[in-house]
Coordinates of C-alpha atoms in Angstrom, one line a residue:
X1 CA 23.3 14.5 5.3
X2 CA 22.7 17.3 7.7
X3 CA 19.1 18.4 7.2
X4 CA 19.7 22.2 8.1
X5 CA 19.3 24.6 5.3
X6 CA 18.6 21.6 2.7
X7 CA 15.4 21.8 0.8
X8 CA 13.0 19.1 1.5
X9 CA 9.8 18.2 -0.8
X10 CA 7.8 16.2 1.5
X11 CA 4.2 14.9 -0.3
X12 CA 1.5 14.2 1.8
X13 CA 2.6 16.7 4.0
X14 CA -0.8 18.3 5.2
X15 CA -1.6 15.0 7.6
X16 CA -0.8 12.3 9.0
X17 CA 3.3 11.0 8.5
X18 CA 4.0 13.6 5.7
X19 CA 2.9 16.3 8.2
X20 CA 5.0 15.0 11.4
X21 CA 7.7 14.2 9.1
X22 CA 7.6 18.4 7.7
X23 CA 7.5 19.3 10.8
X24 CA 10.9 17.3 12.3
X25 CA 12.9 18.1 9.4
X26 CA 12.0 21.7 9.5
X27 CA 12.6 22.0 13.3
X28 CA 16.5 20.2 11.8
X29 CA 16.5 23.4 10.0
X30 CA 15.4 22.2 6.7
X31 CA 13.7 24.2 4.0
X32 CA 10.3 22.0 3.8
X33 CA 7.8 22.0 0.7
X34 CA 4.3 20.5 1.5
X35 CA 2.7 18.6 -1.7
X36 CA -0.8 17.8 -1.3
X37 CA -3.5 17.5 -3.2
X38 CA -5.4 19.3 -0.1
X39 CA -4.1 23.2 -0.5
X40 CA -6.1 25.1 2.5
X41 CA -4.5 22.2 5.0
X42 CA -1.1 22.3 3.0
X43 CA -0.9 26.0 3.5
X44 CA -2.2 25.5 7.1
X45 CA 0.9 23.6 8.5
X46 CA 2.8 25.5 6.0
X47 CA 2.5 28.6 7.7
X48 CA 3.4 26.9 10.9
X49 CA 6.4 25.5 9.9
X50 CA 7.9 28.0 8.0
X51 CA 7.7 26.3 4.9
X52 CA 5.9 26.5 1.9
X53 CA 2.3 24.8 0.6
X54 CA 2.1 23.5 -3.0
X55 CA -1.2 21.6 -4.7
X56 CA 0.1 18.5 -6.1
X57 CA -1.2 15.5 -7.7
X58 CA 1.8 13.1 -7.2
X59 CA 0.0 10.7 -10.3
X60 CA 0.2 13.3 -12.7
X61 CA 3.3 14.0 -14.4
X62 CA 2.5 17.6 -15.4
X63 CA 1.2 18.3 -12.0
X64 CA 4.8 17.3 -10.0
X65 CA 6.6 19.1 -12.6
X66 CA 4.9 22.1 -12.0
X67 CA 5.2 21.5 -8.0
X68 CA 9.0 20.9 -8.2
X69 CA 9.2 24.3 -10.5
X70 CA 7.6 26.5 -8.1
X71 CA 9.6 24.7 -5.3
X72 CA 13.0 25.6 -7.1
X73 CA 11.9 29.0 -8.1
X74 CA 10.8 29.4 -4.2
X75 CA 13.6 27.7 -2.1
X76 CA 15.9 26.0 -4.9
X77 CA 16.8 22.3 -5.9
X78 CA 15.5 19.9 -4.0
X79 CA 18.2 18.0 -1.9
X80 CA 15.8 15.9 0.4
X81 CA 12.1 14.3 -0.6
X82 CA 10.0 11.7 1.7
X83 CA 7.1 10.3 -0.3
X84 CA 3.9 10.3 1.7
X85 CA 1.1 10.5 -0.1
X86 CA -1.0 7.7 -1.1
X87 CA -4.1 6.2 -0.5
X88 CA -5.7 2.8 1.1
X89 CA -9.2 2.0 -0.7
X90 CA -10.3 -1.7 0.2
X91 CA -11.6 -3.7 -2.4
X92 CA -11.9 -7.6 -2.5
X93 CA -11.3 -9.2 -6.0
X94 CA -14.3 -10.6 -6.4
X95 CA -17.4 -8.8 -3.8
X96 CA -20.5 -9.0 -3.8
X97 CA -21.4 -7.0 -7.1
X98 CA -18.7 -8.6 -8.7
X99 CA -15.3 -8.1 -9.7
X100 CA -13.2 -5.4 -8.2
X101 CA -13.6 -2.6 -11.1
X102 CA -10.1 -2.3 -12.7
X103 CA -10.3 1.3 -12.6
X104 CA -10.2 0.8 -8.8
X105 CA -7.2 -1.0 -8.9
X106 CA -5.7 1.1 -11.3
X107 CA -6.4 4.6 -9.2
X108 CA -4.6 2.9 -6.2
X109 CA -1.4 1.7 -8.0
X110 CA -1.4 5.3 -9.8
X111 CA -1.5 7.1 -6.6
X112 CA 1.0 4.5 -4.1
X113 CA 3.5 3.4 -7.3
X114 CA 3.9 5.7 -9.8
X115 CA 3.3 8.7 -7.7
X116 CA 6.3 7.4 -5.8
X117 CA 8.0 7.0 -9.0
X118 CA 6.9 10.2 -10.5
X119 CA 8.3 12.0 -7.1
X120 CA 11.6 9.9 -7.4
X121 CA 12.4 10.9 -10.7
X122 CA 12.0 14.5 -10.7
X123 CA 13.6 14.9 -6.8
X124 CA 16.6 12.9 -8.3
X125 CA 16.8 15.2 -11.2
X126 CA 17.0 17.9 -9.1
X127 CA 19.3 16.1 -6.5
X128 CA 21.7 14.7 -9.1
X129 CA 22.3 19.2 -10.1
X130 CA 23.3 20.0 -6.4
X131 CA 26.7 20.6 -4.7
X132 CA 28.0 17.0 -3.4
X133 CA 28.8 17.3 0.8
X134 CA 31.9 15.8 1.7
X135 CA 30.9 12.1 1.4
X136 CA 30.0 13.4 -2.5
X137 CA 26.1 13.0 -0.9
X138 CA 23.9 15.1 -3.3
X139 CA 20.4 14.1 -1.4
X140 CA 18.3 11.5 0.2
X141 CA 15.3 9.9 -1.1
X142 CA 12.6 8.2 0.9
X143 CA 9.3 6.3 0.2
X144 CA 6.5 4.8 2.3
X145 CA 5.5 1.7 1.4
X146 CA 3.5 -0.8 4.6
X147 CA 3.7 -4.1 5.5
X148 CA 1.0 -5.2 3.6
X149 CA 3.9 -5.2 1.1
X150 CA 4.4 -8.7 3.3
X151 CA 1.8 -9.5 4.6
X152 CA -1.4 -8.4 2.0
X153 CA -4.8 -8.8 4.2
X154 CA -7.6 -9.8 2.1
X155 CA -9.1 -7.1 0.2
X156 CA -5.7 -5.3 -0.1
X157 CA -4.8 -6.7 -2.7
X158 CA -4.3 -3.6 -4.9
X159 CA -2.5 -1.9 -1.7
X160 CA 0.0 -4.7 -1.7
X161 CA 0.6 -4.8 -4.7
X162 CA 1.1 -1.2 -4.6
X163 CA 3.5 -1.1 -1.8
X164 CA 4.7 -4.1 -3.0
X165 CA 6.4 -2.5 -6.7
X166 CA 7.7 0.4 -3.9
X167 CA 9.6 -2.2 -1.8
X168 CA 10.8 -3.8 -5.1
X169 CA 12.1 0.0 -6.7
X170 CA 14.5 0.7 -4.0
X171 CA 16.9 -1.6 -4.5
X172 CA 17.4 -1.0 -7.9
X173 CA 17.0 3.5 -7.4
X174 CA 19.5 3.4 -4.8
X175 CA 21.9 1.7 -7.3
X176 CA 21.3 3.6 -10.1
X177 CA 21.3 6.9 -8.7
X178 CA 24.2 6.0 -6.5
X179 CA 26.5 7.8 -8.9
X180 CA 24.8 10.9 -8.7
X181 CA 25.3 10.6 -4.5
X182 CA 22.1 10.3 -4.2
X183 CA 20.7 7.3 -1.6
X184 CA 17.3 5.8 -1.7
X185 CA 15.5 4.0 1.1
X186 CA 12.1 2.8 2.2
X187 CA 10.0 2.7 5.5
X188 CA 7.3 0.1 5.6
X189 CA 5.0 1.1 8.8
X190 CA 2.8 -1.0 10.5
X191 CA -0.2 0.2 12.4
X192 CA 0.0 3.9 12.4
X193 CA -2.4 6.4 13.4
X194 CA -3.0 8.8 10.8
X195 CA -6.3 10.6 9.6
X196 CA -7.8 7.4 7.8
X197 CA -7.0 5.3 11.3
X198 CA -8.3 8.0 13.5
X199 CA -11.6 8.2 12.0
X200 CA -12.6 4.4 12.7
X201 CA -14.5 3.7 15.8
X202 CA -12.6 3.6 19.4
X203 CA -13.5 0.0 19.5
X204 CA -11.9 -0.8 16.7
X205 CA -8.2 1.4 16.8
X206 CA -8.4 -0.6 20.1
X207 CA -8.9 -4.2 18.6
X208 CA -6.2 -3.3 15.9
X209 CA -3.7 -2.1 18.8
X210 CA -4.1 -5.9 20.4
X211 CA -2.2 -7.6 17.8
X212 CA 0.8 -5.5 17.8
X213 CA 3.5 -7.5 20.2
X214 CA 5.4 -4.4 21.6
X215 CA 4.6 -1.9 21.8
X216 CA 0.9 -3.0 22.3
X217 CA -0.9 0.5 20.2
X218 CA -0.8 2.2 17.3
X219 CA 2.9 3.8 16.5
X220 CA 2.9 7.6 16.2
X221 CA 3.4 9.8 13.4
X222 CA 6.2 11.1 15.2
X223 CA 8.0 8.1 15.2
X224 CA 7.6 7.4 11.4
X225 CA 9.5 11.2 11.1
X226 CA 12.2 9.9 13.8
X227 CA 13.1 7.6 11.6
X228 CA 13.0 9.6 8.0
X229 CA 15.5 11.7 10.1
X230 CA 18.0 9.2 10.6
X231 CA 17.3 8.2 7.0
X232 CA 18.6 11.7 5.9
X233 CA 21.4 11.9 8.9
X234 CA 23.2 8.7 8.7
X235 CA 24.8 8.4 5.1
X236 CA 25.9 4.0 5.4
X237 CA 21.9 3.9 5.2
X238 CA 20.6 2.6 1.5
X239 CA 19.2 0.7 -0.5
X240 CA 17.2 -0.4 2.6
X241 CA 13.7 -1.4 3.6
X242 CA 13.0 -0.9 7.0
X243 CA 10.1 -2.1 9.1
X244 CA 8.4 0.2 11.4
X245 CA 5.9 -2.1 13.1
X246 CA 6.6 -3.4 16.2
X247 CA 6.8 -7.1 15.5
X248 CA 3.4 -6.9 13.6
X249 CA 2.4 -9.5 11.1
X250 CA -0.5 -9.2 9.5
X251 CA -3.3 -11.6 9.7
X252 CA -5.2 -12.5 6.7
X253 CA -8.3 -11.0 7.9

């Protein structure tokens, strides 16, 4: 799918991969709507993008159906969406004051799985309304999931399992929706440096960047969006989950 005047919902899009993904699929020529829960920074890359800022809660059902209203009222249906929100709380199952609180667990499956789903569904809706290209392609979902899908560390295990159920979805979207035109595929990064990553000590970006074979650092946001862009351009890819991680694998610890 060519990415120029196509409307693209991007959540997370204020930092991090959401915000280098907005920006490459805008400079494609794509129509870009930034969810995020954070509005002022939304707005911020928003403005230098030539897009649009909405506040979203990507776990709340009345909240994204509200976001995906004002997108279609503002720039129409919704042809493209990259899911990039989420959130990466550590937690072991049993710490030192006990068991991990459900409601910890809970808040992170929320936010990573059913906000993914709660985008899918709603971006497909809209998708599934649109004009079909000349492949019959109506749009192009994709989702962020990690390889701690793989490769859980201890005291991920709520992330895992998280990004788990969003490795395990695609599969199954891709085929349903496939009828609609509508393809759905997943990138699983490895050591990226994004706001969280950047706001741990030197010392330790750098011991982190030592066990990743080749390259030996922390991948780019950049290269997370070089990749959502093939996603949308190249129409044999779906169904897929694609590792972005240099030949990590993740020690337990």
């Amino acid at each position: 799918m060519l990415a120029k005047d196509v409307v693209a919902v991007i959540t997370g899009g204020a930092s991090g991969l959401g915000e280098a993904t907005a920006r490459t699929l805008a400079a494609a020529g794509a129509k870009v709507a930034i969810l995020d829960m954070n509005l002022d920074a939304a707005q911020a890359v928003a403005a230098d993008i030539g897009g649009i800022a909405v506040q979203c809660n990507v776990a709340d059902a009345a909240s994204a159906e509200a976001a995906f209203a004002q997108v279609r009222s503002s720039l129409g249906l919704c042809g493209i969406a990259v899911n990039c929100a989420g959130i990466a709380p550590p937690g072991k199952i049993v710490g030192k004051e006990g068991p991990l609180p459900l409601s910890d667990f809970d808040r992170v499956i929320q936010v990573n799985l059913v906000g993914s789903f709660n985008i899918l569904r709603l971006a497909s809706n809209d998708m599934a309304q649109r004009e079909p290209n000349a492949d019959g392609e109506r749009g192009v979902i994709i989702n962020t999931a990690s390889v701690a899908a793989y490769e859980g560390q201890i005291g991920q295990a709520a992330y895992a399992a998280s990004k788990g159920g969003v490795v395990s979805m695609t599969l199954p979207a891709a085929r349903e929706l496939a009828r609609h035109g509508i393809r759905v595929n997943t990138i699983a990064p490895g050591i990226f440096m994004t706001p969280m990553m950047a706001g741990l000590p030197e010392a330790v970006q750098e011991s982190l960047a030592a066990t990743v074979p080749f390259p030996p650092r922390l991948g780019k946001p950049e290269e997370y969006a070089s990749l959502a862009a093939h996603i949308v351009a190249n129409p044999m890819l779906n169904g897929e989950v694609i590792r972005l991680d240099a030949a990590l694998r993740m020690a337990p610890r």
